[in-house]
Short mmCIF file of C-alpha atoms in Angstrom, two decimals:
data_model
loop_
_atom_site.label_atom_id
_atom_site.label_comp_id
_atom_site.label_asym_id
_atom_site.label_seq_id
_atom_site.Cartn_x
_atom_site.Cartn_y
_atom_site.Cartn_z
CA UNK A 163 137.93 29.64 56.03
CA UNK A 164 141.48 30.07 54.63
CA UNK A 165 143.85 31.46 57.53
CA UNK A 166 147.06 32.88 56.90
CA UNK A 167 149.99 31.32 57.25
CA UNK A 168 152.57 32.94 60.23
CA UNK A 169 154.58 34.70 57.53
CA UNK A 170 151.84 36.41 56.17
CA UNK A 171 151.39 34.38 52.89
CA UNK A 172 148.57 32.89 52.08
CA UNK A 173 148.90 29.00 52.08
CA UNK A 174 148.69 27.08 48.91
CA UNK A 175 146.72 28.14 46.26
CA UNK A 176 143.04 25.52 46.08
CA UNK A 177 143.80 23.32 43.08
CA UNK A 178 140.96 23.33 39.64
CA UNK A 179 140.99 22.60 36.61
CA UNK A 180 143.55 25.28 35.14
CA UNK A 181 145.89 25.10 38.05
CA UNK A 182 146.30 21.44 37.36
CA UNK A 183 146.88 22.04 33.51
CA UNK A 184 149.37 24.58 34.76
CA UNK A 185 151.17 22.13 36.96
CA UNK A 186 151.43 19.36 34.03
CA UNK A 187 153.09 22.23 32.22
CA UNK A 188 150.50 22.51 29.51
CA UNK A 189 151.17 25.65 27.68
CA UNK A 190 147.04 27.30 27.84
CA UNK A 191 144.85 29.15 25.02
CA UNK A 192 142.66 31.22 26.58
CA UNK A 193 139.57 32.75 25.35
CA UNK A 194 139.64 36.59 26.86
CA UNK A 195 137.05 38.03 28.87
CA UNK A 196 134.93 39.54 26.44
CA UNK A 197 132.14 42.33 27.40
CA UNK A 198 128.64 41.18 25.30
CA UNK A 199 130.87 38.53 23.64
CA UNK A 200 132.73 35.62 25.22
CA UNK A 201 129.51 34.55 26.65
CA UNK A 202 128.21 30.62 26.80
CA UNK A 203 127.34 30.29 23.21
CA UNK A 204 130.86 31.54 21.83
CA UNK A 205 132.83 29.83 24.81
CA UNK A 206 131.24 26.75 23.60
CA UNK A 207 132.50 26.93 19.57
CA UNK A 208 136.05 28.28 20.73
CA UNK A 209 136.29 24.83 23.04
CA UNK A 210 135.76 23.10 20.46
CA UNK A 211 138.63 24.64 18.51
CA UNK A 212 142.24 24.81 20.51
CA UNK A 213 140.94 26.77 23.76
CA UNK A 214 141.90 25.13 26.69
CA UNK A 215 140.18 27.79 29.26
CA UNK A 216 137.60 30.41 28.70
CA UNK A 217 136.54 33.38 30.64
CA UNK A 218 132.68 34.54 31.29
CA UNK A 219 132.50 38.51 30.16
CA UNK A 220 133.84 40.72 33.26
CA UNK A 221 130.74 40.97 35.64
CA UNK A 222 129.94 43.85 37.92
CA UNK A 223 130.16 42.49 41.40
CA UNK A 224 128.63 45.09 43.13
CA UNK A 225 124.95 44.62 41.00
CA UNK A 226 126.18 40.84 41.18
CA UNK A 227 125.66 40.29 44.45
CA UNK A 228 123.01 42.54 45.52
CA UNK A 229 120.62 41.20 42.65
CA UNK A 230 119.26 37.27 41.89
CA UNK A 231 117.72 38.97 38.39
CA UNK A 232 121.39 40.64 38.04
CA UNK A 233 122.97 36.89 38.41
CA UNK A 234 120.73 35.19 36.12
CA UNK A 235 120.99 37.77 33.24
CA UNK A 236 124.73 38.22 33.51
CA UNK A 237 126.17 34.38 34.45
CA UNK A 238 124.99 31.54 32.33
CA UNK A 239 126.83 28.37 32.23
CA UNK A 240 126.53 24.77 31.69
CA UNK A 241 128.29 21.04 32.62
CA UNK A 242 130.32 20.90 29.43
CA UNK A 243 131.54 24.75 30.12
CA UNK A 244 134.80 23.75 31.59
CA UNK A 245 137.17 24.86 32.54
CA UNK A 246 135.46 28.67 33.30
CA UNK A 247 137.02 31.45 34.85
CA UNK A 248 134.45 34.43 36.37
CA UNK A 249 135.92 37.73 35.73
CA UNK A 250 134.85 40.41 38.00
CA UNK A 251 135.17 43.75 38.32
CA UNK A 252 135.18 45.29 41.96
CA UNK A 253 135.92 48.14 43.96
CA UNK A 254 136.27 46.96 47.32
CA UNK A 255 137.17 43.27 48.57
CA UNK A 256 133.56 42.76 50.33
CA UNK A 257 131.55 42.96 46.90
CA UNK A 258 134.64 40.92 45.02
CA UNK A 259 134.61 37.80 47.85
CA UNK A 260 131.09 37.81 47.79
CA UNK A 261 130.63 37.23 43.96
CA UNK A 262 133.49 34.74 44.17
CA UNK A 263 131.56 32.79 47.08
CA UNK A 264 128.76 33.03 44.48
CA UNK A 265 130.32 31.30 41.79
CA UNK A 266 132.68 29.01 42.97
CA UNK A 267 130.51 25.59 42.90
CA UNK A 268 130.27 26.29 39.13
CA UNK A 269 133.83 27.29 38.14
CA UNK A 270 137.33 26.36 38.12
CA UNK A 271 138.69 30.17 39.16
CA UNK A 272 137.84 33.62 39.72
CA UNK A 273 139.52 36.92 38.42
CA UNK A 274 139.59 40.32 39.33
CA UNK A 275 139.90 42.93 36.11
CA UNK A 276 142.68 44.89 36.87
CA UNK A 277 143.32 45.98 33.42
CA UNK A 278 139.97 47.53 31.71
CA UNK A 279 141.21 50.80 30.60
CA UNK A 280 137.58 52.41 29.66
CA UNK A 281 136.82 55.80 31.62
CA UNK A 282 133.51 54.39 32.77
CA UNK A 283 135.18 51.54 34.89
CA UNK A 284 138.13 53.67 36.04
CA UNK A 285 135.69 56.51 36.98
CA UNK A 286 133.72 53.73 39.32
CA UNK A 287 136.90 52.41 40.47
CA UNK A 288 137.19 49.60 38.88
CA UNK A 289 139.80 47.77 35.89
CA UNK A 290 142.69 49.47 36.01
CA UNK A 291 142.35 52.77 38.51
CA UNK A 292 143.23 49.73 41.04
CA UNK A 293 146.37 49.41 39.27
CA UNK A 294 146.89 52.80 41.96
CA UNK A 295 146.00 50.68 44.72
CA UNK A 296 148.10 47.67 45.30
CA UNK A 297 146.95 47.31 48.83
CA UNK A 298 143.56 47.07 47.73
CA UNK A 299 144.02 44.07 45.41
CA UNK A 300 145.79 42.38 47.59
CA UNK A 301 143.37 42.48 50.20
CA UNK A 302 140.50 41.85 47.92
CA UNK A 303 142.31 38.68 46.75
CA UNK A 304 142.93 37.48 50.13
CA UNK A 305 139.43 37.98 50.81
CA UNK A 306 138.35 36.10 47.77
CA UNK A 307 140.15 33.76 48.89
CA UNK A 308 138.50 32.87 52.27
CA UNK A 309 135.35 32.90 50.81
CA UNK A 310 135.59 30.82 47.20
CA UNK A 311 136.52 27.45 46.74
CA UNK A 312 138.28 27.46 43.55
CA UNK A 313 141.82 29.86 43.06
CA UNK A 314 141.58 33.40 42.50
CA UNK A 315 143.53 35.61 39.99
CA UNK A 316 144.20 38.88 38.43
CA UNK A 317 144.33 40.12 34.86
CA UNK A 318 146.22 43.64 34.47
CA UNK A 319 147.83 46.23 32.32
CA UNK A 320 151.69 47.09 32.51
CA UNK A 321 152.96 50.63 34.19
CA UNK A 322 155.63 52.68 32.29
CA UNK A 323 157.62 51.92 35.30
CA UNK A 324 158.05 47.78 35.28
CA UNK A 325 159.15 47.96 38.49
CA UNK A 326 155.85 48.88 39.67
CA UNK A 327 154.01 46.20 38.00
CA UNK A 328 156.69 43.43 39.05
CA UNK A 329 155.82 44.70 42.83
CA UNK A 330 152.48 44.72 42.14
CA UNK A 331 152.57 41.40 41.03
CA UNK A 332 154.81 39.91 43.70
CA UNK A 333 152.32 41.44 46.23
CA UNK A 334 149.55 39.45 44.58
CA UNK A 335 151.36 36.40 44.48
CA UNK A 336 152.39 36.45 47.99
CA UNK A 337 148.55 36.81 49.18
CA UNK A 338 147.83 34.12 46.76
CA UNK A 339 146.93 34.62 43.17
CA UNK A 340 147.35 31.80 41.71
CA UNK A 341 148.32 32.90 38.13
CA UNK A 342 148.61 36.42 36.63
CA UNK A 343 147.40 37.38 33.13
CA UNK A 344 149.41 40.60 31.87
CA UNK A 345 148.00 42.59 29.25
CA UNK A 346 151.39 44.09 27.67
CA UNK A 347 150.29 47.66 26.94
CA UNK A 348 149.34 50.66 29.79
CA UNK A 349 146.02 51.73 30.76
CA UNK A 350 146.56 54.53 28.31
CA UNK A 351 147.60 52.25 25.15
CA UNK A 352 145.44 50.97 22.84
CA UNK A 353 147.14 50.29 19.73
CA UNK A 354 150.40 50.62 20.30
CA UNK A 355 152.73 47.23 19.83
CA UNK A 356 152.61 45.10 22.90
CA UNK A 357 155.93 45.38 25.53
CA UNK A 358 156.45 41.48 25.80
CA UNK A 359 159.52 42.48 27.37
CA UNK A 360 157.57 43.79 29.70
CA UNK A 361 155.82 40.96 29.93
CA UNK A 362 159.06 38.54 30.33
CA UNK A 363 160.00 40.74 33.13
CA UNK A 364 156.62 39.64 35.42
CA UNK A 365 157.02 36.67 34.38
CA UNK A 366 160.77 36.24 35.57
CA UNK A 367 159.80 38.15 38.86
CA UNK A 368 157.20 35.57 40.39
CA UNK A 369 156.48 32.27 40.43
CA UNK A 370 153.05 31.47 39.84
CA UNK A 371 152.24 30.69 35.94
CA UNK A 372 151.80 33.93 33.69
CA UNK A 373 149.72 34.50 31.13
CA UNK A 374 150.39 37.31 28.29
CA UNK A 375 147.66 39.19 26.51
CA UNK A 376 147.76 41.61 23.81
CA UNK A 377 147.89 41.17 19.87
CA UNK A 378 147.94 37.17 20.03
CA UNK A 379 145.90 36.50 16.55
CA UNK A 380 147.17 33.10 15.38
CA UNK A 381 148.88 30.08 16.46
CA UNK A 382 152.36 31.14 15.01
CA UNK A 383 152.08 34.40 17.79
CA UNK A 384 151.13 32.52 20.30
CA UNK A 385 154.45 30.36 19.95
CA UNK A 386 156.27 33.59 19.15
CA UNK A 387 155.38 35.37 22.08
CA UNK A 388 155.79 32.22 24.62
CA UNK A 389 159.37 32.30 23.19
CA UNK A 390 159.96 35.57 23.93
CA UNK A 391 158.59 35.75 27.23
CA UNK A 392 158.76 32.19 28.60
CA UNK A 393 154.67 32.49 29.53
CA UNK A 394 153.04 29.54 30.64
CA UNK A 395 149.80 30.71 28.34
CA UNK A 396 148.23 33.32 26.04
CA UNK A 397 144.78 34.88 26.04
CA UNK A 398 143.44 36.17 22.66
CA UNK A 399 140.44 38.99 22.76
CA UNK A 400 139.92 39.96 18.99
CA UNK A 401 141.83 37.54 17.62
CA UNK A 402 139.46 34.46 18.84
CA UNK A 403 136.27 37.18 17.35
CA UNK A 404 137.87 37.28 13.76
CA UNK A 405 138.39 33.95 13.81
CA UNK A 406 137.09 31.31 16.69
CA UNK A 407 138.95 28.09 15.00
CA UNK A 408 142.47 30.39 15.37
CA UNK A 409 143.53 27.88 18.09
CA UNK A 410 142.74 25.14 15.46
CA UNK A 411 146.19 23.48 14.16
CA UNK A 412 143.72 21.58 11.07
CA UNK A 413 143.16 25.29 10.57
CA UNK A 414 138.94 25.26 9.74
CA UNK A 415 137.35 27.36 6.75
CA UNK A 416 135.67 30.14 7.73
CA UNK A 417 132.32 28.89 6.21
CA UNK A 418 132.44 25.88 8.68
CA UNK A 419 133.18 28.12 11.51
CA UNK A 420 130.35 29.85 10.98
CA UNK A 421 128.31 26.79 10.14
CA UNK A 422 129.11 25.92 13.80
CA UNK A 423 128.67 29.52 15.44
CA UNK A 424 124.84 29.29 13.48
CA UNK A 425 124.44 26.01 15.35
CA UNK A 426 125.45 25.85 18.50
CA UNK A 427 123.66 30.04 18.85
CA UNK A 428 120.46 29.47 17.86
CA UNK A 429 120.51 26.32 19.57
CA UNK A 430 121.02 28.02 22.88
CA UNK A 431 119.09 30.89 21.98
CA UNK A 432 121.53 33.76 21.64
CA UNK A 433 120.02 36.75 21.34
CA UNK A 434 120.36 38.58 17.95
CA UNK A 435 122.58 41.01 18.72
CA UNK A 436 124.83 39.15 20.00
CA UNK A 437 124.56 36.20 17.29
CA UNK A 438 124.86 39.26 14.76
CA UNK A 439 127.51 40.99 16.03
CA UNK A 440 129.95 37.55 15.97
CA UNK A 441 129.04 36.77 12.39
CA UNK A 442 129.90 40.24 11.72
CA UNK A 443 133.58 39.83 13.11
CA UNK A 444 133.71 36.31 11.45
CA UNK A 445 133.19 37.71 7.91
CA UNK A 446 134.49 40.68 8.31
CA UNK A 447 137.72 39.25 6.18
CA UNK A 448 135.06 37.70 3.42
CA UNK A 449 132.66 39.39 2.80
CA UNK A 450 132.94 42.31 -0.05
CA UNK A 451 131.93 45.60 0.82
CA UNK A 452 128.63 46.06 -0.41
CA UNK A 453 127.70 42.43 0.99
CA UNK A 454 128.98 43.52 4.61
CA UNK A 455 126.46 47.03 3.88
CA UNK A 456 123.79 44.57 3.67
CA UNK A 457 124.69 41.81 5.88
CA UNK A 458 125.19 44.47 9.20
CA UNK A 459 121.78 46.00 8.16
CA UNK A 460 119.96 42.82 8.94
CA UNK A 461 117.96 42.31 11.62
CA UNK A 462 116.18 39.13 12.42
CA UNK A 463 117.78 35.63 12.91
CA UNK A 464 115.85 34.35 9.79
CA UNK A 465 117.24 37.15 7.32
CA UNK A 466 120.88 36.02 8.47
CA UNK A 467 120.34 32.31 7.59
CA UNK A 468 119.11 33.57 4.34
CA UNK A 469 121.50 35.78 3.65
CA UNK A 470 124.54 33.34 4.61
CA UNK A 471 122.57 30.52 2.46
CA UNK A 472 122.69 32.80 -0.46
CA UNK A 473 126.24 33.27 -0.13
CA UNK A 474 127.08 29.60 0.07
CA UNK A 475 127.37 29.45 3.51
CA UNK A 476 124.71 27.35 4.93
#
């Protein structure tokens, strides 16, 4: 059990794999939580290809904990999976520690999604209707804290007031986040430009590492945008889906990517949506437009390997 220290804070953060590449002052690519896609079969080809951490899809912690059929479907993982961060989302700080308890022997930290904007996960709650609640995740981190082994953090979404977030973020830091991922855009944004300003200004408020989200689609942005804001990392979302080799500094063809993605899926037995949909994404930029009509129409693992062996692929 972690106790608190007499001033309140929580004591030292429990050291893993990402806080230690933080310390060393490695600058991190992370691969984004990804809902139905940064799951164990992608993780695996981004690793391969510049990512230094990768995050499971954000689970529900409430169905999480209360079901072993829940946990098998929704957290697969393996020994060469590493360094892995668990995203949850949660509602109250009794589902969120519990989850984190869960996972902790086979991770190296645990999030809490403070950020999803959809109206599904706000209307439960969860993402980033607790950006309204600061008390709340603060108190669910602390309590993630006594109960998992490896550090905790948060991932959220600016407010039009910066001041807000900057207390928000100091409040998380002083019950012990260990890092902070910023998305640079408000729960209402979508695709408006990213406030790395924003962004600089968290950063500059606290002292545990930072990590900036939002519109990070090469290497060249992701040096960009830790000049701008001084960030000790970047996440990429879409970027990483367009192209999983982005990280890559010997900079891949896509045809070898996707040589890889074929690989390493049906190896682990990805199921065909989800092996679809990536290849989709990968060739979006490739493919003309009558050959993307046909190529989303298909529907069997064995069309797709035909298909991307007619076109040269395989």
């Amino acid at each position: 059990i972690i106790e608190m220290a007499e001033d309140g804070r929580a004591p030292a953060a429990c050291n893993s794999r990402v806080t230690d590449m933080f310390a060393a002052g490695e600058f991190l690519h992370i691969c984004a939580p990804m809902v139905r896609y940064s799951k164990l079969a992608f993780r695996t080809l981004v690793r391969r290809h510049g990512v230094h951490v990768a995050y499971t899809p954000m689970i529900i912690s409430d169905c999480f904990v209360r079901s072993q059929l829940a946990r098998d479907v929704e957290f697969t993982t393996s020994a060469l999976d590493r360094p892995l961060v668990v995203q949850f989302a949660a509602n109250n700080a009794a589902d969120f520690a519990l989850a984190a308890e869960y996972v902790s022997p086979f991770a190296d930290g645990i999030d809490l999604n403070c950020g999803c904007p959809q109206r599904w996960a706000m209307s439960e709650g969860y993402g980033s209707q607790l950006l309204k609640n600061p008390e709340l995740i603060a108190d669910m981190v602390a309590s993630a804290r006594r109960r998992a082994s490896v550090p905790v953090a948060i991932k959220i979404r600016i407010n039009n007031d910066i001041r807000i977030t900057t207390e928000l973020a100091m409040r998380a830091e002083h019950v012990g986040a260990a890092w902070i991922t910023v998305h640079g855009r408000t729960p209402q944004q979508r695709c408006q430009p990213v406030n790395y300003e924003a962004i600089r200004t968290v950063k500059d408020a606290v002292s545990v590492p930072v990590v900036a989200n939002g519109d990070i689609n090469s290497l060249a942005d992701a040096a960009r945008v830790r000049e701008q804001t001084g960030v000790n990392g970047v996440m990429s979302a879409r970027g990483l889906l367009s192209n999983p080799a982005m990280f890559d500094p010997t900079e891949p063809d896509v045809a070898s990517t996707v040589r890889e993605w074929v690989d390493i899926a049906l190896g682990l037995g990805t199921p065909f949506p989800c092996f679809h949909h990536h290849l989709i994404y990968m060739l979006e930029g490739t493919l003309s437009r009558s050959d993307r009509r046909e190529f989303n129409s298909l529907s069997s693992p064995a069309a797709v390997v035909d298909f991307l062996a007619s076109q040269g692929v395989l």
